[in-house]
mmCIF file with all atom_site columns, C-alpha atoms in Angstrom:
data_model
loop_
_atom_site.group_PDB
_atom_site.id
_atom_site.type_symbol
_atom_site.label_atom_id
_atom_site.label_alt_id
_atom_site.label_comp_id
_atom_site.label_asym_id
_atom_site.label_entity_id
_atom_site.label_seq_id
_atom_site.pdbx_PDB_ins_code
_atom_site.Cartn_x
_atom_site.Cartn_y
_atom_site.Cartn_z
_atom_site.occupancy
_atom_site.B_iso_or_equiv
_atom_site.pdbx_formal_charge
_atom_site.auth_seq_id
_atom_site.auth_comp_id
_atom_site.auth_asym_id
_atom_site.auth_atom_id
_atom_site.pdbx_PDB_model_num
ATOM 1  C CA . UNK A 1 1  ? 187.213 187.279 -10.985 1.00 98.00 ? 1  UNK A CA 1
ATOM 2  C CA . UNK A 1 2  ? 188.963 187.233 -7.632  1.00 98.00 ? 2  UNK A CA 1
ATOM 3  C CA . UNK A 1 3  ? 188.848 190.190 -5.257  1.00 98.00 ? 3  UNK A CA 1
ATOM 4  C CA . UNK A 1 4  ? 190.880 190.910 -2.140  1.00 98.00 ? 4  UNK A CA 1
ATOM 5  C CA . UNK A 1 5  ? 188.867 192.443 0.668   1.00 99.00 ? 5  UNK A CA 1
ATOM 6  C CA . UNK A 1 6  ? 190.958 193.993 3.424   1.00 98.00 ? 6  UNK A CA 1
ATOM 7  C CA . UNK A 1 7  ? 189.161 195.208 6.527   1.00 98.00 ? 7  UNK A CA 1
ATOM 8  C CA . UNK A 1 8  ? 190.958 197.214 9.201   1.00 98.00 ? 8  UNK A CA 1
ATOM 9  C CA . UNK A 1 9  ? 189.475 197.057 12.699  1.00 98.00 ? 9  UNK A CA 1
ATOM 10 C CA . UNK A 1 10 ? 188.630 200.189 14.636  1.00 98.00 ? 10 UNK A CA 1
ATOM 11 C CA . UNK A 1 11 ? 190.919 200.815 17.625  1.00 95.00 ? 11 UNK A CA 1
ATOM 12 C CA . UNK A 1 12 ? 189.972 198.758 20.678  1.00 93.00 ? 12 UNK A CA 1
ATOM 13 C CA . UNK A 1 13 ? 187.339 196.895 18.677  1.00 95.00 ? 13 UNK A CA 1
ATOM 14 C CA . UNK A 1 14 ? 187.763 193.443 20.241  1.00 95.00 ? 14 UNK A CA 1
ATOM 15 C CA . UNK A 1 15 ? 184.335 193.500 21.920  1.00 96.00 ? 15 UNK A CA 1
ATOM 16 C CA . UNK A 1 16 ? 182.672 194.649 18.694  1.00 97.00 ? 16 UNK A CA 1
ATOM 17 C CA . UNK A 1 17 ? 184.442 191.886 16.755  1.00 97.00 ? 17 UNK A CA 1
ATOM 18 C CA . UNK A 1 18 ? 183.390 189.208 19.249  1.00 96.00 ? 18 UNK A CA 1
ATOM 19 C CA . UNK A 1 19 ? 179.753 190.348 19.139  1.00 98.00 ? 19 UNK A CA 1
ATOM 20 C CA . UNK A 1 20 ? 179.621 190.502 15.321  1.00 98.00 ? 20 UNK A CA 1
ATOM 21 C CA . UNK A 1 21 ? 181.572 187.294 14.672  1.00 98.00 ? 21 UNK A CA 1
ATOM 22 C CA . UNK A 1 22 ? 178.635 184.811 14.530  1.00 98.00 ? 22 UNK A CA 1
ATOM 23 C CA . UNK A 1 23 ? 176.807 186.911 11.924  1.00 98.00 ? 23 UNK A CA 1
ATOM 24 C CA . UNK A 1 24 ? 180.070 187.489 10.015  1.00 98.00 ? 24 UNK A CA 1
ATOM 25 C CA . UNK A 1 25 ? 180.782 183.746 9.886   1.00 98.00 ? 25 UNK A CA 1
ATOM 26 C CA . UNK A 1 26 ? 177.237 183.015 8.726   1.00 98.00 ? 26 UNK A CA 1
ATOM 27 C CA . UNK A 1 27 ? 177.633 185.576 5.933   1.00 98.00 ? 27 UNK A CA 1
ATOM 28 C CA . UNK A 1 28 ? 181.016 184.319 4.728   1.00 98.00 ? 28 UNK A CA 1
ATOM 29 C CA . UNK A 1 29 ? 179.986 180.660 4.988   1.00 98.00 ? 29 UNK A CA 1
ATOM 30 C CA . UNK A 1 30 ? 177.501 181.300 2.161   1.00 97.00 ? 30 UNK A CA 1
ATOM 31 C CA . UNK A 1 31 ? 180.513 182.047 -0.069  1.00 98.00 ? 31 UNK A CA 1
ATOM 32 C CA . UNK A 1 32 ? 182.471 179.095 1.338   1.00 98.00 ? 32 UNK A CA 1
ATOM 33 C CA . UNK A 1 33 ? 179.611 176.700 0.579   1.00 98.00 ? 33 UNK A CA 1
ATOM 34 C CA . UNK A 1 34 ? 179.428 178.074 -2.968  1.00 98.00 ? 34 UNK A CA 1
ATOM 35 C CA . UNK A 1 35 ? 183.160 177.368 -3.402  1.00 98.00 ? 35 UNK A CA 1
ATOM 36 C CA . UNK A 1 36 ? 183.995 181.045 -3.917  1.00 98.00 ? 36 UNK A CA 1
ATOM 37 C CA . UNK A 1 37 ? 186.446 181.659 -1.046  1.00 98.00 ? 37 UNK A CA 1
ATOM 38 C CA . UNK A 1 38 ? 190.147 181.145 -1.786  1.00 98.00 ? 38 UNK A CA 1
ATOM 39 C CA . UNK A 1 39 ? 191.296 182.166 1.686   1.00 97.00 ? 39 UNK A CA 1
ATOM 40 C CA . UNK A 1 40 ? 190.066 184.202 4.605   1.00 98.00 ? 40 UNK A CA 1
ATOM 41 C CA . UNK A 1 41 ? 191.215 185.052 8.081   1.00 97.00 ? 41 UNK A CA 1
ATOM 42 C CA . UNK A 1 42 ? 192.140 187.732 10.588  1.00 97.00 ? 42 UNK A CA 1
ATOM 43 C CA . UNK A 1 43 ? 195.307 189.743 11.108  1.00 97.00 ? 43 UNK A CA 1
ATOM 44 C CA . UNK A 1 44 ? 196.577 189.274 14.684  1.00 97.00 ? 44 UNK A CA 1
ATOM 45 C CA . UNK A 1 45 ? 197.275 192.631 16.348  1.00 96.00 ? 45 UNK A CA 1
ATOM 46 C CA . UNK A 1 46 ? 200.676 191.341 17.477  1.00 96.00 ? 46 UNK A CA 1
ATOM 47 C CA . UNK A 1 47 ? 203.225 188.937 16.009  1.00 97.00 ? 47 UNK A CA 1
ATOM 48 C CA . UNK A 1 48 ? 201.592 185.782 17.352  1.00 95.00 ? 48 UNK A CA 1
ATOM 49 C CA . UNK A 1 49 ? 199.106 183.210 16.029  1.00 91.00 ? 49 UNK A CA 1
ATOM 50 C CA . UNK A 1 50 ? 197.267 183.615 19.372  1.00 93.00 ? 50 UNK A CA 1
ATOM 51 C CA . UNK A 1 51 ? 197.374 187.326 20.201  1.00 95.00 ? 51 UNK A CA 1
ATOM 52 C CA . UNK A 1 52 ? 195.419 186.915 23.433  1.00 93.00 ? 52 UNK A CA 1
ATOM 53 C CA . UNK A 1 53 ? 194.025 190.205 24.750  1.00 93.00 ? 53 UNK A CA 1
ATOM 54 C CA . UNK A 1 54 ? 195.678 192.162 21.911  1.00 94.00 ? 54 UNK A CA 1
ATOM 55 C CA . UNK A 1 55 ? 193.050 190.625 19.632  1.00 95.00 ? 55 UNK A CA 1
ATOM 56 C CA . UNK A 1 56 ? 192.842 191.094 15.902  1.00 96.00 ? 56 UNK A CA 1
ATOM 57 C CA . UNK A 1 57 ? 193.621 194.142 13.790  1.00 97.00 ? 57 UNK A CA 1
ATOM 58 C CA . UNK A 1 58 ? 191.582 193.325 10.691  1.00 98.00 ? 58 UNK A CA 1
ATOM 59 C CA . UNK A 1 59 ? 190.844 190.621 8.139   1.00 98.00 ? 59 UNK A CA 1
ATOM 60 C CA . UNK A 1 60 ? 191.662 189.477 4.623   1.00 98.00 ? 60 UNK A CA 1
ATOM 61 C CA . UNK A 1 61 ? 189.216 187.698 2.346   1.00 98.00 ? 61 UNK A CA 1
ATOM 62 C CA . UNK A 1 62 ? 190.086 186.589 -1.181  1.00 98.00 ? 62 UNK A CA 1
ATOM 63 C CA . UNK A 1 63 ? 186.967 185.408 -2.960  1.00 98.00 ? 63 UNK A CA 1
ATOM 64 C CA . UNK A 1 64 ? 185.338 185.180 -6.367  1.00 98.00 ? 64 UNK A CA 1
ATOM 65 C CA . UNK A 1 65 ? 182.718 187.727 -7.388  1.00 98.00 ? 65 UNK A CA 1
ATOM 66 C CA . UNK A 1 66 ? 181.187 188.744 -10.726 1.00 98.00 ? 66 UNK A CA 1
ATOM 67 C CA . UNK A 1 67 ? 182.389 192.338 -10.363 1.00 98.00 ? 67 UNK A CA 1
ATOM 68 C CA . UNK A 1 68 ? 184.034 194.860 -8.083  1.00 98.00 ? 68 UNK A CA 1
ATOM 69 C CA . UNK A 1 69 ? 180.587 196.247 -7.343  1.00 98.00 ? 69 UNK A CA 1
ATOM 70 C CA . UNK A 1 70 ? 179.346 192.819 -6.235  1.00 98.00 ? 70 UNK A CA 1
ATOM 71 C CA . UNK A 1 71 ? 182.363 192.350 -3.964  1.00 98.00 ? 71 UNK A CA 1
ATOM 72 C CA . UNK A 1 72 ? 181.838 195.814 -2.453  1.00 98.00 ? 72 UNK A CA 1
ATOM 73 C CA . UNK A 1 73 ? 178.117 195.195 -1.922  1.00 98.00 ? 73 UNK A CA 1
ATOM 74 C CA . UNK A 1 74 ? 178.868 191.846 -0.268  1.00 98.00 ? 74 UNK A CA 1
ATOM 75 C CA . UNK A 1 75 ? 181.294 193.315 2.253   1.00 98.00 ? 75 UNK A CA 1
ATOM 76 C CA . UNK A 1 76 ? 179.039 196.347 2.839   1.00 98.00 ? 76 UNK A CA 1
ATOM 77 C CA . UNK A 1 77 ? 176.363 193.886 4.026   1.00 98.00 ? 77 UNK A CA 1
ATOM 78 C CA . UNK A 1 78 ? 178.754 191.988 6.327   1.00 98.00 ? 78 UNK A CA 1
ATOM 79 C CA . UNK A 1 79 ? 178.350 192.283 10.098  1.00 98.00 ? 79 UNK A CA 1
ATOM 80 C CA . UNK A 1 80 ? 181.936 193.471 10.529  1.00 98.00 ? 80 UNK A CA 1
ATOM 81 C CA . UNK A 1 81 ? 180.944 196.548 8.495   1.00 98.00 ? 81 UNK A CA 1
ATOM 82 C CA . UNK A 1 82 ? 177.356 197.035 9.662   1.00 98.00 ? 82 UNK A CA 1
ATOM 83 C CA . UNK A 1 83 ? 178.277 196.585 13.329  1.00 98.00 ? 83 UNK A CA 1
ATOM 84 C CA . UNK A 1 84 ? 181.299 198.898 13.187  1.00 98.00 ? 84 UNK A CA 1
ATOM 85 C CA . UNK A 1 85 ? 184.186 196.411 13.529  1.00 98.00 ? 85 UNK A CA 1
ATOM 86 C CA . UNK A 1 86 ? 185.924 197.620 10.371  1.00 98.00 ? 86 UNK A CA 1
ATOM 87 C CA . UNK A 1 87 ? 186.860 201.285 10.328  1.00 98.00 ? 87 UNK A CA 1
ATOM 88 C CA . UNK A 1 88 ? 188.250 200.992 6.800   1.00 98.00 ? 88 UNK A CA 1
ATOM 89 C CA . UNK A 1 89 ? 187.609 198.503 4.005   1.00 98.00 ? 89 UNK A CA 1
ATOM 90 C CA . UNK A 1 90 ? 189.513 198.164 0.740   1.00 98.00 ? 90 UNK A CA 1
ATOM 91 C CA . UNK A 1 91 ? 188.254 195.985 -2.125  1.00 98.00 ? 91 UNK A CA 1
ATOM 92 C CA . UNK A 1 92 ? 190.626 195.353 -5.016  1.00 98.00 ? 92 UNK A CA 1
ATOM 93 C CA . UNK A 1 93 ? 190.746 193.010 -8.000  1.00 98.00 ? 93 UNK A CA 1
ATOM 94 C CA . UNK A 1 94 ? 193.227 190.193 -7.394  1.00 98.00 ? 94 UNK A CA 1
ATOM 95 C CA . UNK A 1 95 ? 195.139 187.982 -9.834  1.00 98.00 ? 95 UNK A CA 1
ATOM 96 C CA . UNK A 1 96 ? 196.209 184.681 -8.324  1.00 96.00 ? 96 UNK A CA 1
ATOM 97 C CA . UNK A 1 97 ? 199.632 183.584 -9.564  1.00 96.00 ? 97 UNK A CA 1
ATOM 98 C CA . UNK A 1 98 ? 200.760 181.045 -6.954  1.00 93.00 ? 98 UNK A CA 1
ATOM 99 C CA . UNK A 1 99 ? 200.054 178.296 -6.105  1.00 89.00 ? 99 UNK A CA 1
#
């Protein structure tokens, strides 16, 4: 089943995000290589594809997992959680309708 993982960055977390990013990308690339990621990316902190110093405000990942528990365990092990980038994480089942 698909799950939406929404991570919200801590305030002023740009330095934390930059430091954790290589480990985060390594972790998510395991899912990408397994063909389990539908989409993933950050939320710019301002209305711009390149937010500059405003940075990012969080991330969205939609990926396939066996269960809600597996999705939660996966994100709990991600560097953006373990290194304090995300102050809040929501994991919810997701039904893809379009496209």
